[in-house]
Amino acid sequence: MGQGIIKTTRKMYHKALMQRMNTTYDASKRYNIDLLSAIHFLNFSWKKLAPSKIVTCFAHAGFFSTVVSDPDDDQPDDGRTGSDLHEAVHKIAGQEVEGDFETFALADAAAPVVAPATDAEIIYTWWPRREREPCEVATMVQAREFLRVL
């Protein structure tokens, strides 16, 4: 890919980083960059680039825009219709296929579904199984005393 767009992005990244460092320095704080902040700065810098520069860069690298087909077009690209496909499936299966697509798609709709386990249930399943001694429940006076000590 073209080096110009990379250099421009780096310059914008460094500018944003220096602005952040100056802002924190003025507030008498020290700024430490972390990975998430670096990613945000890079994203900010990339979004500030003009789309025409990005298109030009990719064109220099050999990527060209292609015509995208209309996503609203429901017709198959090869010109075959639904009945043609049904006949092809009939030939492959060697017998008449019962039902339609909706029957196929909803075949497992009546299957029982189990709710996902909660974190507590997962932990309890793997927790060592031993006889637990009954714990003594603290009274309100004892709880206040414990909190005062902490």
PDB file of C-alpha atoms in Angstrom:
ATOM      1  CA  MET A   1       0.000   0.000   0.000  1.00  0.00           C
ATOM      2  CA  GLY A   2       1.159   3.560  -0.543  1.00  0.00           C
ATOM      3  CA  GLN A   3       3.511   4.966   2.050  1.00  0.00           C
ATOM      4  CA  GLY A   4       1.942   8.426   1.820  1.00  0.00           C
ATOM      5  CA  ILE A   5      -1.273   7.436   3.551  1.00  0.00           C
ATOM      6  CA  ILE A   6       0.645   5.595   6.275  1.00  0.00           C
ATOM      7  CA  LYS A   7       2.875   8.620   6.909  1.00  0.00           C
ATOM      8  CA  THR A   8      -0.133  10.930   7.010  1.00  0.00           C
ATOM      9  CA  THR A   9      -1.941   8.653   9.462  1.00  0.00           C
ATOM     10  CA  ARG A  10       1.161   8.446  11.674  1.00  0.00           C
ATOM     11  CA  LYS A  11       1.529  12.245  11.699  1.00  0.00           C
ATOM     12  CA  MET A  12      -2.112  12.684  12.671  1.00  0.00           C
ATOM     13  CA  TYR A  13      -1.736   9.992  15.361  1.00  0.00           C
ATOM     14  CA  HIS A  14       1.332  11.713  16.839  1.00  0.00           C
ATOM     15  CA  LYS A  15      -0.429  15.084  16.737  1.00  0.00           C
ATOM     16  CA  ALA A  16      -3.440  13.700  18.644  1.00  0.00           C
ATOM     17  CA  LEU A  17      -1.116  12.002  21.151  1.00  0.00           C
ATOM     18  CA  MET A  18       0.869  15.205  21.733  1.00  0.00           C
ATOM     19  CA  GLN A  19      -2.336  17.200  22.197  1.00  0.00           C
ATOM     20  CA  ARG A  20      -3.491  14.715  24.843  1.00  0.00           C
ATOM     21  CA  MET A  21      -0.110  14.836  26.596  1.00  0.00           C
ATOM     22  CA  ASN A  22      -0.125  18.659  26.596  1.00  0.00           C
ATOM     23  CA  THR A  23      -3.644  18.699  28.022  1.00  0.00           C
ATOM     24  CA  THR A  24      -2.676  16.409  30.894  1.00  0.00           C
ATOM     25  CA  TYR A  25       0.591  18.300  31.436  1.00  0.00           C
ATOM     26  CA  ASP A  26      -1.349  21.560  31.784  1.00  0.00           C
ATOM     27  CA  ALA A  27      -3.499  19.860  34.413  1.00  0.00           C
ATOM     28  CA  SER A  28      -0.303  18.853  36.292  1.00  0.00           C
ATOM     29  CA  LYS A  29      -0.907  15.186  35.616  1.00  0.00           C
ATOM     30  CA  ARG A  30       1.213  12.554  33.948  1.00  0.00           C
ATOM     31  CA  TYR A  31      -0.222  10.798  30.906  1.00  0.00           C
ATOM     32  CA  ASN A  32       0.539   7.135  30.308  1.00  0.00           C
ATOM     33  CA  ILE A  33      -0.558   5.740  26.967  1.00  0.00           C
ATOM     34  CA  ASP A  34      -2.180   2.333  26.999  1.00  0.00           C
ATOM     35  CA  LEU A  35      -3.154   0.043  24.140  1.00  0.00           C
ATOM     36  CA  LEU A  36      -6.817   1.055  24.113  1.00  0.00           C
ATOM     37  CA  SER A  37      -5.954   4.758  23.951  1.00  0.00           C
ATOM     38  CA  ALA A  38      -3.501   4.080  21.131  1.00  0.00           C
ATOM     39  CA  ILE A  39      -6.201   2.246  19.186  1.00  0.00           C
ATOM     40  CA  HIS A  40      -8.627   5.137  19.733  1.00  0.00           C
ATOM     41  CA  PHE A  41      -6.014   7.645  18.518  1.00  0.00           C
ATOM     42  CA  LEU A  42      -5.305   5.523  15.446  1.00  0.00           C
ATOM     43  CA  ASN A  43      -9.029   5.206  14.703  1.00  0.00           C
ATOM     44  CA  PHE A  44      -9.468   8.965  15.126  1.00  0.00           C
ATOM     45  CA  SER A  45      -6.530   9.634  12.790  1.00  0.00           C
ATOM     46  CA  TRP A  46      -7.792   7.221  10.137  1.00  0.00           C
ATOM     47  CA  LYS A  47     -11.290   8.740  10.194  1.00  0.00           C
ATOM     48  CA  LYS A  48      -9.841  12.222   9.631  1.00  0.00           C
ATOM     49  CA  LEU A  49      -8.325  11.108   6.309  1.00  0.00           C
ATOM     50  CA  ALA A  50     -10.255  12.161   3.250  1.00  0.00           C
ATOM     51  CA  PRO A  51     -12.001   9.211   1.562  1.00  0.00           C
ATOM     52  CA  SER A  52     -10.551  10.293  -1.780  1.00  0.00           C
ATOM     53  CA  LYS A  53      -7.008   9.837  -0.399  1.00  0.00           C
ATOM     54  CA  ILE A  54      -7.855   6.329   0.796  1.00  0.00           C
ATOM     55  CA  VAL A  55      -9.371   5.436  -2.598  1.00  0.00           C
ATOM     56  CA  THR A  56      -6.298   6.788  -4.400  1.00  0.00           C
ATOM     57  CA  CYS A  57      -3.979   4.846  -2.109  1.00  0.00           C
ATOM     58  CA  PHE A  58      -5.804   1.569  -2.703  1.00  0.00           C
ATOM     59  CA  ALA A  59      -5.895   2.263  -6.458  1.00  0.00           C
ATOM     60  CA  HIS A  60      -2.085   2.698  -6.467  1.00  0.00           C
ATOM     61  CA  ALA A  61      -1.800  -0.614  -4.623  1.00  0.00           C
ATOM     62  CA  GLY A  62      -3.769  -2.376  -7.372  1.00  0.00           C
ATOM     63  CA  PHE A  63      -7.200  -2.557  -5.769  1.00  0.00           C
ATOM     64  CA  PHE A  64      -9.994  -1.340  -7.991  1.00  0.00           C
ATOM     65  CA  SER A  65     -13.640  -0.859  -7.195  1.00  0.00           C
ATOM     66  CA  THR A  66     -15.955  -3.417  -8.715  1.00  0.00           C
ATOM     67  CA  VAL A  67     -19.625  -3.234  -9.478  1.00  0.00           C
ATOM     68  CA  VAL A  68     -21.599  -4.660  -6.586  1.00  0.00           C
ATOM     69  CA  SER A  69     -24.823  -6.455  -7.432  1.00  0.00           C
ATOM     70  CA  ASP A  70     -28.087  -5.136  -6.095  1.00  0.00           C
ATOM     71  CA  PRO A  71     -28.775  -6.835  -2.710  1.00  0.00           C
ATOM     72  CA  ASP A  72     -32.526  -6.484  -3.325  1.00  0.00           C
ATOM     73  CA  ASP A  73     -32.273  -8.720  -6.383  1.00  0.00           C
ATOM     74  CA  ASP A  74     -33.893 -12.028  -5.421  1.00  0.00           C
ATOM     75  CA  GLN A  75     -33.138 -13.786  -8.702  1.00  0.00           C
ATOM     76  CA  PRO A  76     -30.320 -16.348  -8.742  1.00  0.00           C
ATOM     77  CA  ASP A  77     -27.267 -15.295 -10.726  1.00  0.00           C
ATOM     78  CA  ASP A  78     -27.217 -18.414 -12.905  1.00  0.00           C
ATOM     79  CA  GLY A  79     -30.767 -17.907 -14.186  1.00  0.00           C
ATOM     80  CA  ARG A  80     -32.148 -21.062 -12.583  1.00  0.00           C
ATOM     81  CA  THR A  81     -35.564 -20.857 -10.983  1.00  0.00           C
ATOM     82  CA  GLY A  82     -36.895 -22.525  -7.857  1.00  0.00           C
ATOM     83  CA  SER A  83     -38.599 -25.265  -9.872  1.00  0.00           C
ATOM     84  CA  ASP A  84     -35.317 -26.033 -11.678  1.00  0.00           C
ATOM     85  CA  LEU A  85     -33.586 -26.444  -8.333  1.00  0.00           C
ATOM     86  CA  HIS A  86     -36.435 -28.643  -7.078  1.00  0.00           C
ATOM     87  CA  GLU A  87     -36.010 -30.906 -10.115  1.00  0.00           C
ATOM     88  CA  ALA A  88     -32.240 -31.077  -9.531  1.00  0.00           C
ATOM     89  CA  VAL A  89     -32.779 -32.146  -5.915  1.00  0.00           C
ATOM     90  CA  HIS A  90     -35.335 -34.715  -7.102  1.00  0.00           C
ATOM     91  CA  LYS A  91     -32.760 -36.196  -9.515  1.00  0.00           C
ATOM     92  CA  ILE A  92     -30.060 -36.363  -6.834  1.00  0.00           C
ATOM     93  CA  ALA A  93     -32.334 -37.839  -4.167  1.00  0.00           C
ATOM     94  CA  GLY A  94     -33.873 -40.301  -6.596  1.00  0.00           C
ATOM     95  CA  GLN A  95     -37.282 -39.811  -5.077  1.00  0.00           C
ATOM     96  CA  GLU A  96     -39.891 -37.149  -4.558  1.00  0.00           C
ATOM     97  CA  VAL A  97     -38.920 -34.673  -1.862  1.00  0.00           C
ATOM     98  CA  GLU A  98     -41.769 -33.974   0.535  1.00  0.00           C
ATOM     99  CA  GLY A  99     -42.557 -30.531   1.848  1.00  0.00           C
ATOM    100  CA  ASP A 100     -41.184 -27.163   0.987  1.00  0.00           C
ATOM    101  CA  PHE A 101     -38.445 -24.900   2.274  1.00  0.00           C
ATOM    102  CA  GLU A 102     -40.491 -23.620   5.222  1.00  0.00           C
ATOM    103  CA  THR A 103     -41.044 -27.188   6.418  1.00  0.00           C
ATOM    104  CA  PHE A 104     -37.299 -27.799   6.168  1.00  0.00           C
ATOM    105  CA  ALA A 105     -36.379 -24.546   7.912  1.00  0.00           C
ATOM    106  CA  LEU A 106     -38.814 -25.097  10.782  1.00  0.00           C
ATOM    107  CA  ALA A 107     -38.033 -28.809  11.248  1.00  0.00           C
ATOM    108  CA  ASP A 108     -36.334 -28.289  14.600  1.00  0.00           C
ATOM    109  CA  ALA A 109     -38.656 -25.554  15.887  1.00  0.00           C
ATOM    110  CA  ALA A 110     -40.409 -28.014  18.219  1.00  0.00           C
ATOM    111  CA  ALA A 111     -37.135 -29.374  19.640  1.00  0.00           C
ATOM    112  CA  PRO A 112     -36.720 -28.737  23.378  1.00  0.00           C
ATOM    113  CA  VAL A 113     -34.309 -25.962  24.202  1.00  0.00           C
ATOM    114  CA  VAL A 114     -32.352 -25.802  27.435  1.00  0.00           C
ATOM    115  CA  ALA A 115     -31.649 -22.425  28.971  1.00  0.00           C
ATOM    116  CA  PRO A 116     -27.963 -21.575  29.341  1.00  0.00           C
ATOM    117  CA  ALA A 117     -26.500 -22.162  32.779  1.00  0.00           C
ATOM    118  CA  THR A 118     -25.773 -19.201  35.012  1.00  0.00           C
ATOM    119  CA  ASP A 119     -22.294 -18.497  36.369  1.00  0.00           C
ATOM    120  CA  ALA A 120     -23.329 -19.682  39.821  1.00  0.00           C
ATOM    121  CA  GLU A 121     -24.604 -22.990  38.423  1.00  0.00           C
ATOM    122  CA  ILE A 122     -21.359 -23.559  36.520  1.00  0.00           C
ATOM    123  CA  ILE A 123     -19.214 -22.807  39.567  1.00  0.00           C
ATOM    124  CA  TYR A 124     -21.339 -24.983  41.816  1.00  0.00           C
ATOM    125  CA  THR A 125     -21.009 -27.948  39.435  1.00  0.00           C
ATOM    126  CA  TRP A 126     -17.224 -27.865  39.584  1.00  0.00           C
ATOM    127  CA  TRP A 127     -16.932 -26.870  43.224  1.00  0.00           C
ATOM    128  CA  PRO A 128     -15.463 -29.705  45.337  1.00  0.00           C
ATOM    129  CA  ARG A 129     -18.322 -31.699  46.750  1.00  0.00           C
ATOM    130  CA  ARG A 130     -17.802 -32.088  50.446  1.00  0.00           C
ATOM    131  CA  GLU A 131     -20.006 -31.825  53.428  1.00  0.00           C
ATOM    132  CA  ARG A 132     -20.271 -28.203  54.324  1.00  0.00           C
ATOM    133  CA  GLU A 133     -20.483 -27.296  57.942  1.00  0.00           C
ATOM    134  CA  PRO A 134     -23.375 -25.030  58.744  1.00  0.00           C
ATOM    135  CA  CYS A 135     -22.184 -21.452  59.162  1.00  0.00           C
ATOM    136  CA  GLU A 136     -23.167 -19.248  61.965  1.00  0.00           C
ATOM    137  CA  VAL A 137     -25.176 -16.232  60.866  1.00  0.00           C
ATOM    138  CA  ALA A 138     -23.951 -12.993  62.410  1.00  0.00           C
ATOM    139  CA  THR A 139     -26.383 -10.800  64.262  1.00  0.00           C
ATOM    140  CA  MET A 140     -26.767  -7.110  63.442  1.00  0.00           C
ATOM    141  CA  VAL A 141     -24.645  -6.145  66.441  1.00  0.00           C
ATOM    142  CA  GLN A 142     -21.857  -8.511  65.357  1.00  0.00           C
ATOM    143  CA  ALA A 143     -22.058  -7.274  61.753  1.00  0.00           C
ATOM    144  CA  ARG A 144     -21.714  -3.649  62.892  1.00  0.00           C
ATOM    145  CA  GLU A 145     -18.732  -4.601  65.046  1.00  0.00           C
ATOM    146  CA  PHE A 146     -17.087  -6.386  62.098  1.00  0.00           C
ATOM    147  CA  LEU A 147     -17.637  -3.363  59.864  1.00  0.00           C
ATOM    148  CA  ARG A 148     -16.264  -1.006  62.517  1.00  0.00           C
ATOM    149  CA  VAL A 149     -13.096  -3.098  62.759  1.00  0.00           C
ATOM    150  CA  LEU A 150     -12.642  -3.043  58.993  1.00  0.00           C
TER     151      LEU A 150
END
